[in-house]
CSV table of C-alpha atoms in Angstrom, one decimal:
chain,number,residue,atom,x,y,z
A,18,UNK,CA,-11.1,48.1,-6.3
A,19,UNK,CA,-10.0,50.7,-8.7
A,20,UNK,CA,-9.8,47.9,-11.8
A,21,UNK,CA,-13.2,46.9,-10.5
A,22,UNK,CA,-15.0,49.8,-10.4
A,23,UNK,CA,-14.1,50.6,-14.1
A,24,UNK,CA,-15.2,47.4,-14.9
A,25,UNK,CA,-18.4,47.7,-13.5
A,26,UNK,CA,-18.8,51.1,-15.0
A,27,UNK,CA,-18.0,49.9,-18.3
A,28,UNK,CA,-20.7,47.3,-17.1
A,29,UNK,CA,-23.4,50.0,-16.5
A,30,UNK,CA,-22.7,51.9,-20.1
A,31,UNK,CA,-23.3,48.8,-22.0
A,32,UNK,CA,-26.4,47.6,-20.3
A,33,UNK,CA,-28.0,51.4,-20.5
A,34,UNK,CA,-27.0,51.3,-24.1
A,35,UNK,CA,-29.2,48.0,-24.7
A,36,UNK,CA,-31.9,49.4,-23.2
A,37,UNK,CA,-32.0,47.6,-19.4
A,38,UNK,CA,-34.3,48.8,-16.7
A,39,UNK,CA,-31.7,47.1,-14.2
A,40,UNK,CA,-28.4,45.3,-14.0
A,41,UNK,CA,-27.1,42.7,-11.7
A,42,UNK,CA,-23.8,42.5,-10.7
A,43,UNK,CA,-21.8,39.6,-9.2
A,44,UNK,CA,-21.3,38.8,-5.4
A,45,UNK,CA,-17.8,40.5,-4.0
A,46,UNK,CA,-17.8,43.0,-7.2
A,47,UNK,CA,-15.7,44.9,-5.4
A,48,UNK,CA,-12.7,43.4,-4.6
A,49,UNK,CA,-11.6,39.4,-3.6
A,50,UNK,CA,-9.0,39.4,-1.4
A,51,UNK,CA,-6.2,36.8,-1.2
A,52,UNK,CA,-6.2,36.6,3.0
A,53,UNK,CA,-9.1,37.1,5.3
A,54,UNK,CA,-6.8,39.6,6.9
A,55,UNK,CA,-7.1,41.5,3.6
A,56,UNK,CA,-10.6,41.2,3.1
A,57,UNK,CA,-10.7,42.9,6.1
A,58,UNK,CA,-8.8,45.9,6.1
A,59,UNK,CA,-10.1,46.2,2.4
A,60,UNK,CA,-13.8,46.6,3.8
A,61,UNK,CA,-15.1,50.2,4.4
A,62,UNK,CA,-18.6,51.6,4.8
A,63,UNK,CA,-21.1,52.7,1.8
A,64,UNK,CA,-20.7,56.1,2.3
A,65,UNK,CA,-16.8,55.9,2.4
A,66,UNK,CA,-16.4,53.5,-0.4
A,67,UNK,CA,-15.4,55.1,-3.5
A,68,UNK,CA,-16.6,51.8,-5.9
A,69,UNK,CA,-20.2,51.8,-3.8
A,70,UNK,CA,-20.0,56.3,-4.7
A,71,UNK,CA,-18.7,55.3,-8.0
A,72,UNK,CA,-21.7,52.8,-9.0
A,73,UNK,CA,-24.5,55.3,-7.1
A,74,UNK,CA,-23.2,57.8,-9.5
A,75,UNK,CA,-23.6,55.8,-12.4
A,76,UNK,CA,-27.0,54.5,-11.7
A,77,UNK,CA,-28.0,58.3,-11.3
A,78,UNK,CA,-26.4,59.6,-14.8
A,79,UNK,CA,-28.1,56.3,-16.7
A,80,UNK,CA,-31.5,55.9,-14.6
A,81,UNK,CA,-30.5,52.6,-14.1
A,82,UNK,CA,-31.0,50.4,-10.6
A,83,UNK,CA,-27.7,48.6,-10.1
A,84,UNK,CA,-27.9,45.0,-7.7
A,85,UNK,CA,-24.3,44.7,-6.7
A,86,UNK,CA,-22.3,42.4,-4.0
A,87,UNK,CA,-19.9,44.1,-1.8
A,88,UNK,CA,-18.4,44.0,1.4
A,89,UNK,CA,-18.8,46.1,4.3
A,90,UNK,CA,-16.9,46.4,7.7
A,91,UNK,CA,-18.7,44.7,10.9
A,92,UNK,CA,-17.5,44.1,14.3
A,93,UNK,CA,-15.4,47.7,15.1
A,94,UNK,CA,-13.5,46.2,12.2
A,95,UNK,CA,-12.5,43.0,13.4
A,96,UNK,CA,-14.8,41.1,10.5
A,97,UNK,CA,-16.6,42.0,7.4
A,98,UNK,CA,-20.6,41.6,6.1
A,99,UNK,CA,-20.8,39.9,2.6
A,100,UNK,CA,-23.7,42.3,1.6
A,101,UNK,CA,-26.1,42.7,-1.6
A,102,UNK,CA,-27.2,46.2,-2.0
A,103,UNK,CA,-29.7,47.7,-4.3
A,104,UNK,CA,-29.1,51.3,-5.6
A,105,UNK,CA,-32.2,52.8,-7.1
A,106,UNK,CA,-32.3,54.8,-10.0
A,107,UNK,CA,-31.8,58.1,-8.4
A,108,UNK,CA,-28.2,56.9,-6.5
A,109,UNK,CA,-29.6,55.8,-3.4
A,110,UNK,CA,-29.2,52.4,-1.5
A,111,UNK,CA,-32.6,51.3,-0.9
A,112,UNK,CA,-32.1,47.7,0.3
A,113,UNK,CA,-29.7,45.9,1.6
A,114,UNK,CA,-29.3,41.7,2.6
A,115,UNK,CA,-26.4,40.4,4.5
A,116,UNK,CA,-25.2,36.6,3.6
A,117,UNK,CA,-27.2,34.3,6.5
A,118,UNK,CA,-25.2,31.3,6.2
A,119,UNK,CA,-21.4,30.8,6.5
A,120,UNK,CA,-19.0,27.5,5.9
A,121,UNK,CA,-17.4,26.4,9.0
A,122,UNK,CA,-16.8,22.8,9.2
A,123,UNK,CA,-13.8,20.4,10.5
A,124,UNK,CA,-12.6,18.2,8.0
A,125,UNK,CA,-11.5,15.1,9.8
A,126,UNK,CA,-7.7,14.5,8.8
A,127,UNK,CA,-8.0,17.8,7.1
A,128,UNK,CA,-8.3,21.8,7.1
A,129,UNK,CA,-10.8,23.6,9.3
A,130,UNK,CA,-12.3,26.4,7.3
A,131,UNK,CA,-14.0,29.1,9.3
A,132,UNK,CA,-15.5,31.7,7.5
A,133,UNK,CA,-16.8,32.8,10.1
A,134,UNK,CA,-13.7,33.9,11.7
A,135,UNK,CA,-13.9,37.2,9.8
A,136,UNK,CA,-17.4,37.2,8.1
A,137,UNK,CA,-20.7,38.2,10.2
A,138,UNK,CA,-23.2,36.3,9.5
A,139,UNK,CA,-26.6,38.1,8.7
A,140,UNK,CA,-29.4,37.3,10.9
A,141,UNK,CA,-32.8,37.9,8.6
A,142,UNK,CA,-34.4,37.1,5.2
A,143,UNK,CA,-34.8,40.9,3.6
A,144,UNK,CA,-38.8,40.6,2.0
A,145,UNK,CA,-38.8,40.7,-1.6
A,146,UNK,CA,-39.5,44.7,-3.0
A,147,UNK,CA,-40.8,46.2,-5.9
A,148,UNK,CA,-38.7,47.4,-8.7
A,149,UNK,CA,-39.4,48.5,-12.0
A,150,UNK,CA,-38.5,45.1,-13.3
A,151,UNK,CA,-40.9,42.6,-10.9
A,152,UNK,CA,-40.9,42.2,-7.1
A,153,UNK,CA,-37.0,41.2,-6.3
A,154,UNK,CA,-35.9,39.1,-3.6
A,155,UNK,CA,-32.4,38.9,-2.7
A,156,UNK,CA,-30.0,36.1,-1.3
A,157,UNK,CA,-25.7,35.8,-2.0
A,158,UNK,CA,-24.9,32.6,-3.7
A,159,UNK,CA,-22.5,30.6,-0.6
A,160,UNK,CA,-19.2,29.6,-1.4
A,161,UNK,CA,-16.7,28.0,0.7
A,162,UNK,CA,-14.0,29.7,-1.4
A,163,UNK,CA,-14.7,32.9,0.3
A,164,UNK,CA,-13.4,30.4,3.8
A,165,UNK,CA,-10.1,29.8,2.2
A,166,UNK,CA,-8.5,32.3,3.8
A,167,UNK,CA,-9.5,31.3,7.3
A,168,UNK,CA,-8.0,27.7,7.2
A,169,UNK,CA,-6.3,26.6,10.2
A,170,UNK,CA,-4.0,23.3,10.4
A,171,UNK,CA,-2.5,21.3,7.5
A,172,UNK,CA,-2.1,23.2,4.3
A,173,UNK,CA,-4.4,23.4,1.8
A,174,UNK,CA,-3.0,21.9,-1.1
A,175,UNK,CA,-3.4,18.8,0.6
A,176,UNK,CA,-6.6,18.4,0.5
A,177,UNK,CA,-7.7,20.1,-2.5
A,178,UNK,CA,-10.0,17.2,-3.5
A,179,UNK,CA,-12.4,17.6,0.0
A,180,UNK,CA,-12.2,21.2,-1.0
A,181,UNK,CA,-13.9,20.9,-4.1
A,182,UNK,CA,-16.1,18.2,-2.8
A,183,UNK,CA,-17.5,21.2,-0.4
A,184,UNK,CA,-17.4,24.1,-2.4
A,185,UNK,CA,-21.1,26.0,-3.2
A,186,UNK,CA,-23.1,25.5,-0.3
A,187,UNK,CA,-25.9,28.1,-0.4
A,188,UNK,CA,-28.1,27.5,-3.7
A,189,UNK,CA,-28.5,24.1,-1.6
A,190,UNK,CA,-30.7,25.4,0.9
A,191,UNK,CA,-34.0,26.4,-0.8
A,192,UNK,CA,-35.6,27.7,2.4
A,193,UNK,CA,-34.8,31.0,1.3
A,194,UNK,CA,-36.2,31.0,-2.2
A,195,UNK,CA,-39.4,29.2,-0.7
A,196,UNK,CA,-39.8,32.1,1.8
A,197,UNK,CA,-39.2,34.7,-0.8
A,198,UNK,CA,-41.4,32.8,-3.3
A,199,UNK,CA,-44.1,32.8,-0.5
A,200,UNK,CA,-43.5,36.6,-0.2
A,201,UNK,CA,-44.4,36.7,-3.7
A,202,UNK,CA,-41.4,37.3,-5.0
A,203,UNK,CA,-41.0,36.9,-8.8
A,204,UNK,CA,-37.1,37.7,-9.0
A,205,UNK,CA,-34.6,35.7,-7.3
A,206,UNK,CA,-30.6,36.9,-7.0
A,207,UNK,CA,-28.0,35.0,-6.8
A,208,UNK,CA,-24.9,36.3,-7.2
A,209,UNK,CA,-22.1,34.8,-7.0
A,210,UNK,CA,-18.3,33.8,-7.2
A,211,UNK,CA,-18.4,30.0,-7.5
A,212,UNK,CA,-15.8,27.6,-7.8
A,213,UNK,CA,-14.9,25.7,-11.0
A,214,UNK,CA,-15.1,22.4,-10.4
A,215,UNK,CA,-18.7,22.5,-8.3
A,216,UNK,CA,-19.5,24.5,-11.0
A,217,UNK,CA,-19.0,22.5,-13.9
A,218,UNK,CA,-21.2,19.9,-11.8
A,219,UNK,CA,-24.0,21.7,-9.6
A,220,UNK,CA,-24.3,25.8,-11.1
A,221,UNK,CA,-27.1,25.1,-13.7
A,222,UNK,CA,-28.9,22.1,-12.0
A,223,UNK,CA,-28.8,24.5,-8.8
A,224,UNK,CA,-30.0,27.0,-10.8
A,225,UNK,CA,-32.8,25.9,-12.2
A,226,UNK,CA,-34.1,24.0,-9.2
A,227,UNK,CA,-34.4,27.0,-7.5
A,228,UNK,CA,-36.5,28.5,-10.2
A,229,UNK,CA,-39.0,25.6,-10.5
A,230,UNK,CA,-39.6,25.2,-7.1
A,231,UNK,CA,-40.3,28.7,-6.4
A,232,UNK,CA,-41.9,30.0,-9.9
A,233,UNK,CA,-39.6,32.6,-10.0
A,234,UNK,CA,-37.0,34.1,-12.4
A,235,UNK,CA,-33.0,33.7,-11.1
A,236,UNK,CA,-30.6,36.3,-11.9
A,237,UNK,CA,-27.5,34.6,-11.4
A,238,UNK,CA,-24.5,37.2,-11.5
A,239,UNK,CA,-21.5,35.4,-11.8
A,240,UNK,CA,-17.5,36.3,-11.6
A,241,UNK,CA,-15.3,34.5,-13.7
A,242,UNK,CA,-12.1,33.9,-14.4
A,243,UNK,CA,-8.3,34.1,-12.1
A,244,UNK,CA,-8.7,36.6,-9.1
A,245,UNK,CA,-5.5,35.7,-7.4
A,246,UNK,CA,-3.0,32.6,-7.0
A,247,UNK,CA,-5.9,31.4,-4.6
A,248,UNK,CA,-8.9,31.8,-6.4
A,249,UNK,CA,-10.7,31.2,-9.7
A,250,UNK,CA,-14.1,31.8,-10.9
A,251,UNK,CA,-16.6,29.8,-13.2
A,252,UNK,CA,-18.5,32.5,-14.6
A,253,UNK,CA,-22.0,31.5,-16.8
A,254,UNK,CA,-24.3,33.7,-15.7
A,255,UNK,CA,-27.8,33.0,-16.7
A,256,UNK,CA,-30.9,34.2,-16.3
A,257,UNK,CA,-34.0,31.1,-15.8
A,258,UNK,CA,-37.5,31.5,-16.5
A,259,UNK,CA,-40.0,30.1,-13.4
A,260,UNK,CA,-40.3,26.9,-16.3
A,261,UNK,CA,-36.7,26.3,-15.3
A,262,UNK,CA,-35.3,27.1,-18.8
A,263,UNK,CA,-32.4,28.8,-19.6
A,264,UNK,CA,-33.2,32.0,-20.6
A,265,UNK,CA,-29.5,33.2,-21.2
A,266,UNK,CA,-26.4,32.6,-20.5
A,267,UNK,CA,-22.5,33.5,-20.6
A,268,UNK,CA,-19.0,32.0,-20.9
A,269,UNK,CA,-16.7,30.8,-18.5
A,270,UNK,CA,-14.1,32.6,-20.0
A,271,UNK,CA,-12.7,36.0,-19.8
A,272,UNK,CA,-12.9,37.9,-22.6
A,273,UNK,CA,-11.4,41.4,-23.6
A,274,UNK,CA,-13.8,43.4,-21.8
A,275,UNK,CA,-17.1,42.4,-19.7
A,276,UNK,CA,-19.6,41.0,-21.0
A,277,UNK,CA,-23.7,41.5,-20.1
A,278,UNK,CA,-26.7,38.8,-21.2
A,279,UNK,CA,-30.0,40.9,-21.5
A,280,UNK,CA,-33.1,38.8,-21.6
A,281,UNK,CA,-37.1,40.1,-21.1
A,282,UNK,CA,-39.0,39.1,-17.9
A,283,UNK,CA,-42.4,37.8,-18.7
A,284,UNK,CA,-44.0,38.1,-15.4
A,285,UNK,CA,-47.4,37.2,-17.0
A,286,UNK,CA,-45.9,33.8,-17.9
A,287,UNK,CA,-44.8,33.5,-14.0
A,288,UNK,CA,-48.4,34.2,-13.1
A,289,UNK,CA,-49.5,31.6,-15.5
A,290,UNK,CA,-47.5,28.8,-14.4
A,291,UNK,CA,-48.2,29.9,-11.0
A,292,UNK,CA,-51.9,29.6,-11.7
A,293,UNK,CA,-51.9,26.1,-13.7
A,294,UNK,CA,-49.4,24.5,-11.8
A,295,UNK,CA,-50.5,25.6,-7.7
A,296,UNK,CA,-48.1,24.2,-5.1
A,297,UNK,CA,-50.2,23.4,-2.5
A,298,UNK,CA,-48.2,22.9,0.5
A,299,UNK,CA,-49.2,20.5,3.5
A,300,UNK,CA,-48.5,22.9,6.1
A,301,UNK,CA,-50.2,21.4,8.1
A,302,UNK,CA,-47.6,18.2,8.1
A,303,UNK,CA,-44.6,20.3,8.0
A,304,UNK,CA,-43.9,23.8,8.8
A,305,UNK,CA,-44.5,27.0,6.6
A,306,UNK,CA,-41.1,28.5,5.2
């Protein structure tokens, strides 16, 4: 946590130097553990936390609102909440979303991943909330990699081809970014740590439907690189305008120190394609989101 929280320090300096009015950090910027059991005695509260104290610091000394993915402890201990926090520009966490939906599945001839045999799943869509960059909603970016740990049965190097198969789940449920779209949101998170290989094949395309269909900007935050023996990130974060293009984007590779993309939200081009392109929805065949 220590190498992280310099990291994202270093983060903060850079992007108050270029002039942002907010940053976005990746999902689990604090730590990724190698075991569930780790992940676990890893977690501690916000106000214990020295990289959550380290980051509200920062944000206070640069006036700069810091979106980050950490965990949290849950259950008396026994599990952990995969949370998004916002800290405002004065230091304080204003908002807070805990990931809704968790990978458990059966595999037949293969693993059983639970993640939800140390992750608590949250139980609410947070409404989106005013910033000083656009109305934000916030959602984590699912990926089974963060189940890996909780595998029961054959090993998994047997079966690392249904594992990559399965691997990013939650940009593949748009309910949310309908029912923040329909909240008005006009920033979308999604911060992640996804896999390589459904990476190279969904991240973008995911992306991008999620900004079309809602009219929003995504802010995709995005680790990359080797974590542990276990686990390896595919990095290109990008921004996407509610057109669906590409507004910016990084490498997949890890360079000598981190890197920030820095792009300008038109919100007045949202509200235009909003306005010449209405989705109309038949609610009235099939239920409101």
């Amino acid at each position: 946590m220590t190498h992280n929280l310099a990291q994202c320090l270093h983060i903060v300096r850079k992007a108050a130097m270029a002039g942002a009015r907010a940053l976005f950090l990746p999902e689990a910027s604090d730590y990724i553990a190698s075991t569930s059991s780790e992940t676990v005695s890893l977690a501690k509260p916000t106000t214990a936390s020295p990289f959550v104290l380290g980051l509200q610091n920062a944000a206070k000394e640069n006036r700069l609102p810091i979106n980050v993915g950490i965990h949290e402890p849950a259950q008396n201990g026994q599990k952990v909440k995969n949370t998004l926090v916002w800290i405002d520009e004065e230091g304080k966490v204003t908002q807070r979303y805990q990931k809704i939906h968790l990978f458990d599945v059966d595999i037949e001839g293969g693993p059983v991943l639970r993640e939800s045999n140390s992750v608590e799943k949250g139980e609410r869509i947070l409404p989106p909330f005013e910033t000083g960059v656009g109305r934000v909603g916030m959602t984590i970016c699912f990926d089974v990699c963060e189940a890996l740990s909780c595998l029961t049965g054959p090993t998994l190097s047997q079966y690392r081809e249904q594992r990559y198969r399965i691997c990013g789940e939650l940009l593949r449920f748009p309910e949310i970014s309908l029912a923040l779209a329909r909240q008005k949101a006009q920033i979308i998170t999604y911060p992640s740590a996804f896999t390589v290989p459904t990476g190279k094949a969904h991240w973008s395309t995911l992306l991008r439907a999620r900004a079309i269909e809602s009219q929003s900007y995504v802010v995709a935050a995005a680790q990359v690189g080797a974590h542990n023996e276990k686990r390896r990130s595919y990095g290109h974060s990008m921004i996407v305008s509610p057109w669906g293009d590409v507004v910016v984007e990084l490498g997949g590779e890890i360079k000598e120190e981190p890197e920030i993309a820095v792009a300008d939200i038109d919100l007045g081009m949202a509200e235009r394609i909003k306005k010449e392109m209405p989705l109309l929805r038949r609610t009235d065949i099939y239920p409101e989101v």
